[in-house]
Short mmCIF file of C-alpha atoms and ligand atoms in Angstrom, two decimals:
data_model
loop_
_atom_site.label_atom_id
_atom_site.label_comp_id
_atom_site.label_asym_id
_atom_site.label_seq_id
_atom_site.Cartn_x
_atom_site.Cartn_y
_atom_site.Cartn_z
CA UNK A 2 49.36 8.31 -37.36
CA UNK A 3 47.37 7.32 -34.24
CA UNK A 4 49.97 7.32 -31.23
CA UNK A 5 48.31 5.90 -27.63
CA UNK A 6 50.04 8.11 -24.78
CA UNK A 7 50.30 5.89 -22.21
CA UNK A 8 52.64 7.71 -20.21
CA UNK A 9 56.49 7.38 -19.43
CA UNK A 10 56.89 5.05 -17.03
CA UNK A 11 59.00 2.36 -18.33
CA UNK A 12 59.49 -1.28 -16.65
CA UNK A 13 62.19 -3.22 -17.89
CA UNK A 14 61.20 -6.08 -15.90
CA UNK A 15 58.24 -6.60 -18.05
CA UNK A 16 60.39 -7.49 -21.36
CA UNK A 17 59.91 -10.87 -23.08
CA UNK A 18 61.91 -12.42 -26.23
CA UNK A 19 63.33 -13.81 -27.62
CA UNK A 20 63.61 -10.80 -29.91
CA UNK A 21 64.79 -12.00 -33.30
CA UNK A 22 67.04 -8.73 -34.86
CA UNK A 23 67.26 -8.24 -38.57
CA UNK A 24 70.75 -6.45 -39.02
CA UNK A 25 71.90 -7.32 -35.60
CA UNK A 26 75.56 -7.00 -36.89
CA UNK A 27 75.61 -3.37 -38.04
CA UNK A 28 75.99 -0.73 -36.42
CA UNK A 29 72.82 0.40 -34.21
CA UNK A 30 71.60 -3.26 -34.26
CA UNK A 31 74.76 -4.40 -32.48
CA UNK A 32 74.73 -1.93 -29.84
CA UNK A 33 70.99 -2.96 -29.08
CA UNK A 34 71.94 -6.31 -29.21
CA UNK A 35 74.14 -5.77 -26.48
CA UNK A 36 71.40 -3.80 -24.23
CA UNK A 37 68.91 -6.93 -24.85
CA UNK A 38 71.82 -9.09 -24.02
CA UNK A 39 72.52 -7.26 -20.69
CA UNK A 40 69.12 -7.74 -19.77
CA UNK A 41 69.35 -11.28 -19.93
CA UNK A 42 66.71 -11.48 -23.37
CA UNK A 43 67.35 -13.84 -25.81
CA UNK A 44 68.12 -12.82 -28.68
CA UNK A 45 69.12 -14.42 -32.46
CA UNK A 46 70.10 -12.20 -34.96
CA UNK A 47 69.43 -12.33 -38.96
CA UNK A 48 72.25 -10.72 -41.05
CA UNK A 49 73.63 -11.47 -44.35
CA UNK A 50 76.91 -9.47 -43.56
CA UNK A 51 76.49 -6.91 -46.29
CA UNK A 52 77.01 -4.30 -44.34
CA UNK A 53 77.11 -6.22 -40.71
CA UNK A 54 80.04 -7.35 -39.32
CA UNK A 55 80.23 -11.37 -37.91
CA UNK A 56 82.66 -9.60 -35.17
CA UNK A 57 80.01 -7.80 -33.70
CA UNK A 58 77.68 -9.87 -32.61
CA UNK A 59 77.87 -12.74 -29.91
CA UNK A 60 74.50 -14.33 -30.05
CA UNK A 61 73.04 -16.78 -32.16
CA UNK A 62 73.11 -15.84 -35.90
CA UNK A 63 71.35 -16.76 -39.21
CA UNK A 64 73.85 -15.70 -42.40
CA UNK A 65 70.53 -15.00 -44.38
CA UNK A 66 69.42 -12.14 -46.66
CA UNK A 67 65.33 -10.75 -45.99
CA UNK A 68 65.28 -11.50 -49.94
CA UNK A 69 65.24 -15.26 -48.56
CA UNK A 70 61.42 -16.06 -47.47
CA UNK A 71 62.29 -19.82 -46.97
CA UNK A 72 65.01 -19.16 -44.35
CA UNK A 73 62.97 -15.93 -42.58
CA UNK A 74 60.06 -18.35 -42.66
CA UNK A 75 62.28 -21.36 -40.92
CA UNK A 76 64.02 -18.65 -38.28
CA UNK A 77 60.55 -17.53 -36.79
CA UNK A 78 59.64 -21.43 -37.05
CA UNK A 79 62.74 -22.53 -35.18
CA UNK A 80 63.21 -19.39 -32.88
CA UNK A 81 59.47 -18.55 -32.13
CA UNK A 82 60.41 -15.23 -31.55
CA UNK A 83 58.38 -12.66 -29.16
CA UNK A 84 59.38 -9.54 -30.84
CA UNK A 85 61.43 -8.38 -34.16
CA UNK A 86 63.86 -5.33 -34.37
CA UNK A 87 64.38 -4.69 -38.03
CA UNK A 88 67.33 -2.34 -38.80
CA UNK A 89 68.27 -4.15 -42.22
CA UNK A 90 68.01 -1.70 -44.52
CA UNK A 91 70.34 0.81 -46.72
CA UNK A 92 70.63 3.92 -45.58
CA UNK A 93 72.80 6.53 -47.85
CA UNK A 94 70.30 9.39 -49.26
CA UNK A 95 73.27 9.53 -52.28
CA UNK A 96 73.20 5.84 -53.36
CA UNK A 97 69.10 5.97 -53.03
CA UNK A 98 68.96 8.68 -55.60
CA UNK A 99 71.71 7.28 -58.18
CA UNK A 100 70.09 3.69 -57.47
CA UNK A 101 66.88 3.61 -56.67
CA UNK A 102 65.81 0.04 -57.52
CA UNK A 103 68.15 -1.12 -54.30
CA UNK A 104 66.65 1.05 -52.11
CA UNK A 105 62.55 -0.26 -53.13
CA UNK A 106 63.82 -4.03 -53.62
CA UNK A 107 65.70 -3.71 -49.96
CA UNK A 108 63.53 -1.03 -47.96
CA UNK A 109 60.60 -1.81 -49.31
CA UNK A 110 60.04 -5.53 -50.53
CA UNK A 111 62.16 -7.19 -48.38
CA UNK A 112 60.43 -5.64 -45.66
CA UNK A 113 57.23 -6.47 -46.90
CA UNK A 114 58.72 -10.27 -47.06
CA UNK A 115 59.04 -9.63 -42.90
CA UNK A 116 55.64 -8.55 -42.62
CA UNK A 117 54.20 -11.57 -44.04
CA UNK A 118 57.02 -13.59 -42.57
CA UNK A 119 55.35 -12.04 -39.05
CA UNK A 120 51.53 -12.52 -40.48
CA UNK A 121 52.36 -16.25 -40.66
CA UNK A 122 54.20 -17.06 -37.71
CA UNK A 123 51.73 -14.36 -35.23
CA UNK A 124 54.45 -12.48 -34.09
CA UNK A 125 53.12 -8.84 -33.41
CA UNK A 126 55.42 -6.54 -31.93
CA UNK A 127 57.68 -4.65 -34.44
CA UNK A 128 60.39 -1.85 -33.66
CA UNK A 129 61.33 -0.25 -36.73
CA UNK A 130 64.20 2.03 -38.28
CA UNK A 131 62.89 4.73 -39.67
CA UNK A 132 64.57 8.31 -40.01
CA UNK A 133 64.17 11.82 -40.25
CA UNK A 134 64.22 11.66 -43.97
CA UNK A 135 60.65 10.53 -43.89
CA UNK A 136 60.16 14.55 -43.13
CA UNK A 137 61.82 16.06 -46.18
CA UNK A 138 62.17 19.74 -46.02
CA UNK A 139 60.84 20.35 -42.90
CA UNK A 140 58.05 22.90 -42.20
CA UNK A 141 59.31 24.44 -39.21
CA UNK A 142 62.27 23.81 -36.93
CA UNK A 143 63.08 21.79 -34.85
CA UNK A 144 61.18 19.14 -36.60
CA UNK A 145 58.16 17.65 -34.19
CA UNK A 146 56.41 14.50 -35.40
CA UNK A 147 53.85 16.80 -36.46
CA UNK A 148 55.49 18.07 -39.32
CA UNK A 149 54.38 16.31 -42.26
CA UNK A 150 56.39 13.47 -43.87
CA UNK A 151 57.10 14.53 -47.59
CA UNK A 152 60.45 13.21 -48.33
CA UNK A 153 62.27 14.26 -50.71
CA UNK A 154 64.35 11.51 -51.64
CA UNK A 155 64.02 7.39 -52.36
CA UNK A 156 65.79 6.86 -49.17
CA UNK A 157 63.32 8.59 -46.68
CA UNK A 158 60.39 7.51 -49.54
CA UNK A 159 61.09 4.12 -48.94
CA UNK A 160 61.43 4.34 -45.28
CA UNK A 161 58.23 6.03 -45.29
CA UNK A 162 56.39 2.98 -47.47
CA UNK A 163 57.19 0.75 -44.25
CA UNK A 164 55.58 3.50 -41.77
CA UNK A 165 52.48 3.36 -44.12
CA UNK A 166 52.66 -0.67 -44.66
CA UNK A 167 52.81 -1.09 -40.97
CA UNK A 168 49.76 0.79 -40.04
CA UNK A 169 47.59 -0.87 -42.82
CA UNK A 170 48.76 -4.32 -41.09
CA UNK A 171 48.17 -2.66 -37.70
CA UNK A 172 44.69 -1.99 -38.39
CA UNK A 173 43.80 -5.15 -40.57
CA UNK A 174 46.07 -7.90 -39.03
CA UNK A 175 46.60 -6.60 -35.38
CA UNK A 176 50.29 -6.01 -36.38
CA UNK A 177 51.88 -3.89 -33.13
CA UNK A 178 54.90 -1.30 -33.73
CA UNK A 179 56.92 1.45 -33.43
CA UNK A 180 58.56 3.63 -35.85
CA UNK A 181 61.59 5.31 -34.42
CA UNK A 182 62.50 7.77 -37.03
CA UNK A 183 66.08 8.40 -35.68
CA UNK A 184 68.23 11.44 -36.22
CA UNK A 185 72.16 11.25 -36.43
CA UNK A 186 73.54 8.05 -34.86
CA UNK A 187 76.82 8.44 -33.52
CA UNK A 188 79.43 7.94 -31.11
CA UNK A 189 80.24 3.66 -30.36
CA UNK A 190 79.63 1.60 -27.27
CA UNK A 191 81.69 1.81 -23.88
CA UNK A 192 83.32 -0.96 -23.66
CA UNK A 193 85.31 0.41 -27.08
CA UNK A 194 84.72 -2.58 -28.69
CA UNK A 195 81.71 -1.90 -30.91
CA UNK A 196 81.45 1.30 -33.38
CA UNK A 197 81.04 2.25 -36.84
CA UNK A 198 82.86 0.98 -39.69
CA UNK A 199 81.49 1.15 -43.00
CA UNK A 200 83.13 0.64 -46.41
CA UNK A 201 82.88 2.96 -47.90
CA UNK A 202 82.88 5.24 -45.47
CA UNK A 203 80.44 8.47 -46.15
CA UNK A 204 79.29 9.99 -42.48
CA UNK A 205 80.95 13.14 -40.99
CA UNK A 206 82.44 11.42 -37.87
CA UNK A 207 84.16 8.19 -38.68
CA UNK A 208 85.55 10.00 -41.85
CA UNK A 209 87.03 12.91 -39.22
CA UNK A 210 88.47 9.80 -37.43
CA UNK A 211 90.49 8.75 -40.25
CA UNK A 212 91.57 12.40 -40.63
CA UNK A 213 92.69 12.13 -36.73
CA UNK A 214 94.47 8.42 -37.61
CA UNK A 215 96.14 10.09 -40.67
CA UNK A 216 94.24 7.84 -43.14
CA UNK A 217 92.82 10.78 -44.89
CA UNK A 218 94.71 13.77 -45.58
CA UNK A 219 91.95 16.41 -45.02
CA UNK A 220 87.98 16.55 -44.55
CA UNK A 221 86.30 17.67 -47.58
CA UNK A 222 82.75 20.28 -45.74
CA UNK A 223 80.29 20.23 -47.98
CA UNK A 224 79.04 23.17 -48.44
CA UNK A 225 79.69 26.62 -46.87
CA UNK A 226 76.98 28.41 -48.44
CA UNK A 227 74.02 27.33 -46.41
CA UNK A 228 71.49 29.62 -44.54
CA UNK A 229 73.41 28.82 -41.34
CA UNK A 230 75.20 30.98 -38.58
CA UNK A 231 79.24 29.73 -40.02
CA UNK A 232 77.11 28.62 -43.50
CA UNK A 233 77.76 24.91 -42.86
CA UNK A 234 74.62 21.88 -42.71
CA UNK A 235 73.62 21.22 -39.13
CA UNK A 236 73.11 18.31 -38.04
CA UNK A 237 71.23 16.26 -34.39
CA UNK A 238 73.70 13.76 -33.27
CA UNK A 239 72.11 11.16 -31.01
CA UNK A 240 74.63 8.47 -29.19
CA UNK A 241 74.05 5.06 -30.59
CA UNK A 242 73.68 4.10 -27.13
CA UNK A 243 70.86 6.20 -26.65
CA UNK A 244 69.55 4.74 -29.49
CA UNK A 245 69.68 1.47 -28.65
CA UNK A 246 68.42 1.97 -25.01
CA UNK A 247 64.91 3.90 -26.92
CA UNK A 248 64.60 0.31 -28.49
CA UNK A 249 64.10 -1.15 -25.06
CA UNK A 250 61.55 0.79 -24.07
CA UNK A 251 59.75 1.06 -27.48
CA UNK A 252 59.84 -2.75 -26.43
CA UNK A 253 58.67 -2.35 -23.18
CA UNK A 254 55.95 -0.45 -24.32
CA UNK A 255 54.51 -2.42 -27.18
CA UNK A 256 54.53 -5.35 -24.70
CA UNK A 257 52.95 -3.24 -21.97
CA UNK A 258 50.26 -3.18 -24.65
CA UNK A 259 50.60 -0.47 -26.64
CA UNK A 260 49.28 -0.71 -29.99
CA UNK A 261 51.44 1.84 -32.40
CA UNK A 262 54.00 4.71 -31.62
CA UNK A 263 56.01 7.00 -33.75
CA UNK A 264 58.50 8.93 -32.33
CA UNK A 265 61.63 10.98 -33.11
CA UNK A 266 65.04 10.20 -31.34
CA UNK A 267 67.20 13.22 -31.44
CA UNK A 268 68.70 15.51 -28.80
CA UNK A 269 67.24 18.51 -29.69
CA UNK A 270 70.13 20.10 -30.17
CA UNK A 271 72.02 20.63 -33.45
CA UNK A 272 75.72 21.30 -34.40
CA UNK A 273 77.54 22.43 -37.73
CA UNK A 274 80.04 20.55 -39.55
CA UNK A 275 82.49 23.39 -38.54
CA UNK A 276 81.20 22.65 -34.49
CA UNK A 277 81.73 19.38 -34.88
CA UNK A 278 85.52 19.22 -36.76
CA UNK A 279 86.66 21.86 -33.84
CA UNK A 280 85.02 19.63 -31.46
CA UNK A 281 87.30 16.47 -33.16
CA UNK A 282 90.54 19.39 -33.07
CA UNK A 283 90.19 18.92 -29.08
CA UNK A 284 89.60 15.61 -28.54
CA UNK A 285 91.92 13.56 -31.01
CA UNK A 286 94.91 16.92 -30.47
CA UNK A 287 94.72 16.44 -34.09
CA UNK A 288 95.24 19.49 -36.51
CA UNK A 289 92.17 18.10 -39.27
CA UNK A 290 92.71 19.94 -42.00
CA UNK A 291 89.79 20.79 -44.36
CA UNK A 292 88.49 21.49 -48.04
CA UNK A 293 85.38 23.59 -48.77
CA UNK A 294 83.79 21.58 -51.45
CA UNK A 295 80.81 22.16 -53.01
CA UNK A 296 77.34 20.92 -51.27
CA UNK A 297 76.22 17.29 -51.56
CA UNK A 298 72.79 16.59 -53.45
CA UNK A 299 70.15 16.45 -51.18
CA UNK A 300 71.57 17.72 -47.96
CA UNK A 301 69.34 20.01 -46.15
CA UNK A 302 70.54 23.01 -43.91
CA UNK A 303 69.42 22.04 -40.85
CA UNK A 304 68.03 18.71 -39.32
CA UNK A 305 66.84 19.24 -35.64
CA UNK A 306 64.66 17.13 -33.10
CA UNK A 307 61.90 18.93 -31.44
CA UNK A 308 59.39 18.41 -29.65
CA UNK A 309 59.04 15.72 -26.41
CA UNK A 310 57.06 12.85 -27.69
CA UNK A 311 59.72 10.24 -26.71
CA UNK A 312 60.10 11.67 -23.74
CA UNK A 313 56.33 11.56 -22.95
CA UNK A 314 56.15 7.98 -24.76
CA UNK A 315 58.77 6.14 -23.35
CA UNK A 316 60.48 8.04 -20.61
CA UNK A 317 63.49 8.11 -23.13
CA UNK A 318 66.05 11.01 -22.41
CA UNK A 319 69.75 10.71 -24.61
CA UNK A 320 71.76 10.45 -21.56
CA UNK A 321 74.61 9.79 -23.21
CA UNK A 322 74.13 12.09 -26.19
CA UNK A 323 76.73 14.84 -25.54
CA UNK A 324 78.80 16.06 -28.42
CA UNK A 325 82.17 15.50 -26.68
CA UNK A 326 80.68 12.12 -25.61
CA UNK A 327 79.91 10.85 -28.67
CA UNK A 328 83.42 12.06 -30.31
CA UNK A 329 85.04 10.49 -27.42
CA UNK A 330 83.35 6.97 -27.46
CA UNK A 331 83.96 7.33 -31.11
CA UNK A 332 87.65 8.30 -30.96
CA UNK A 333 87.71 5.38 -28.71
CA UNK A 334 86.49 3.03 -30.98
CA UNK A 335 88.21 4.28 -34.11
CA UNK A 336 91.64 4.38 -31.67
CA UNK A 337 91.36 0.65 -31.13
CA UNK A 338 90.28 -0.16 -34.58
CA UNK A 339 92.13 1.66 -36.99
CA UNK A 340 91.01 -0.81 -39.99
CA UNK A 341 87.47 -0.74 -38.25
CA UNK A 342 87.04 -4.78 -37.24
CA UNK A 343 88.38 -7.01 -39.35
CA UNK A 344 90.29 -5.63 -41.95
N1 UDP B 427 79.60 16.15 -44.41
C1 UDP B 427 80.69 16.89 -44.84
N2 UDP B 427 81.78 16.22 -45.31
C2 UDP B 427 81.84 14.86 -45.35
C3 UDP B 427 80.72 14.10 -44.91
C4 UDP B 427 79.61 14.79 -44.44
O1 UDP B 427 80.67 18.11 -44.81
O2 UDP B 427 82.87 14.32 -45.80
C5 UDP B 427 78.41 16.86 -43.90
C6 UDP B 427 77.12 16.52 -44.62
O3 UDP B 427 76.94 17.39 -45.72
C7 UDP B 427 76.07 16.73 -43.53
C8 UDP B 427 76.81 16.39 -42.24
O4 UDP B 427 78.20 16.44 -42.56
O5 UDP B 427 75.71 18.09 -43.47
C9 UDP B 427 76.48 15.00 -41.73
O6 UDP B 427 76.61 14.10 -42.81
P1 UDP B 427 76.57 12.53 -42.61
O7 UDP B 427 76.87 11.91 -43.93
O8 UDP B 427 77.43 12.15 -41.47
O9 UDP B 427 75.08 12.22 -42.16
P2 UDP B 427 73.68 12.57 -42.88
O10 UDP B 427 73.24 13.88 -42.28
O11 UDP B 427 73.89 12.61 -44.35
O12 UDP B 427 72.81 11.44 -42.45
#
């Protein structure tokens, strides 16, 4: 993909909306919702709550599915947004291989409907979740943005249709974007209040949080088999907050005029499912037991950043990104809301 360099200086001052946010009420999108909000951007956020909770967001809203051209067509209408952040998509590498037809209809189609939606109303600057699935079984590690994207499952496949869609409207319709293919998000937001609560829950940390609430009577590790030093899956956890902050200054820099960027957002830095449940022992004083299971379809042994294109892109360093951080902001969260936000 054809990446400008334009260097890493970053100005926040320069940053325009209103930014409309597809999935604004899960999980990443609501943490970046908050860093817009904080720099005074309007925002209005599209969600229809599938996996999005009403709780977490404070702005504007449209209850609306990207299935629904009439309404997206009628929000950029109405909201004449500068910018879109798109993070409404399903995201389980499992669920994409037993159901595939979710995954193209959702990842694929309904982003499609977004990109005409966009076409129509002229709005050209797009930050996109994408992921490190788009890389399959990487080459070499850590994984640069060099190595090439082959995934090996629907989930990063479909992911990797939008990188592919968005170029081809890049070069024929003028279409500006980034494609932030992100590692592990983790961790929840300072104030305590926003975090990760899914239903069902499948990701490493939240799950260890229910161990450390005494919701679950043991972590099941997948796998102890793997070409690893203690044989368990490593993993790049990245702080949502970090995430969210890369978003700004993807923004920043398609508005600064940058045409198209790809970029990883990882630490560079990658921990073991054994790491990170001693890691959870000492923060939550918690015993967590634990099961050796057998390993989960389609997890690779190791998932690592390299590389310093996001540094060199958009000055973007995961300040917050520590792995007793994130467990901490986590435990936090999890502390607060044992049932996660509503229930
Ligand atoms: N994992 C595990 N037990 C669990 C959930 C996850 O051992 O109950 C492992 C999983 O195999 C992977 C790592 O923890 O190696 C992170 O998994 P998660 O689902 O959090 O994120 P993914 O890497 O799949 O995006």
């Amino acid at each position: 993909m054809a990446t400008d360099s334009p260097g890493t200086e970053v100005d926040f001052a320069n940053l325009s909306g209103p930014v409309l946010v597809l999935g604004g009420a899960g999980y990443i999108g609501s943490h970046t919702v908050r860093a817009l909000e904080r720099l005074g951007i309007p925002v209005v956020v599209l969600d229809n709550f599938s996996t999005g909770h009403p709780e977490a967001v404070n702005v504007p809203l449209v209850e609306a599915s990207l299935a629904d051209r009439e309404t997206l067509a009628r929000t950029f209408d109405e909201w004449e947004p500068r910018a879109v952040m798109h993070f409404a998509a399903r995201c389980y590498v499992g669920e994409s291989v037993e159901d595939p037809s979710i995954y193209y209809r959702e990842n694929v189609i309904h982003a499609w409907n977004l990109l005409e939606a966009m076409r129509e109303a002229g709005c050209q600057e797009l930050i996109f979740s994408s992921t490190c699935a788009t890389y399959g079984n990487p080459v070499a590690l850590p994984i640069t943005e060099e190595n090439p994207q082959v995934p090996v499952n629907p989930y990063g496949r479909t992911k990797l249709h939008m990188e592919h869609m968005m170029e081809d409207y890049a070069q024929a319709y003028g279409l500006r974007f980034a494609a932030l293919r992100y590692f592990n998000a983790a961790g929840a937001s300072q104030e305590g209040d926003l975090g990760e609560d899914h239903s069902p829950e499948t990701h490493l940390i939240p799950l260890l949080m229910q161990v450390a609430l005494g919701q679950r009577d043991e972590i099941a590790i997948f796998g102890g088999d793997y070409p690893t030093p203690d044989g368990t899956c490593i993993r790049d956890y990245v702080h949502v907050e970090d995430l969210a902050d890369a978003h700004l200054r993807a923004l920043s820099r398609l508005q600064a005029g940058v045409h198209t960027l790809a970029c990883n957002l990882g630490t560079g830095l990658g921990y073991s499912v054994r790491e990170v449940i001693e890691a959870v022992r000492r923060i939550t004083r918690h015993p967590i037991p634990e099961r050796m299971t057998g390993r989960r379809a389609g997890d690779p042994p190791e998932l690592v950043s390299g590389g310093s294109r996001a540094l060199e892109h958009l000055g973007w360093r995961p300040a917050r990104s520590a792995l007793e951080k994130i467990l901490s902001d986590a435990w936090r969260f999890h502390e607060a809301h044992p049932k996660g936000y509503s229930r």
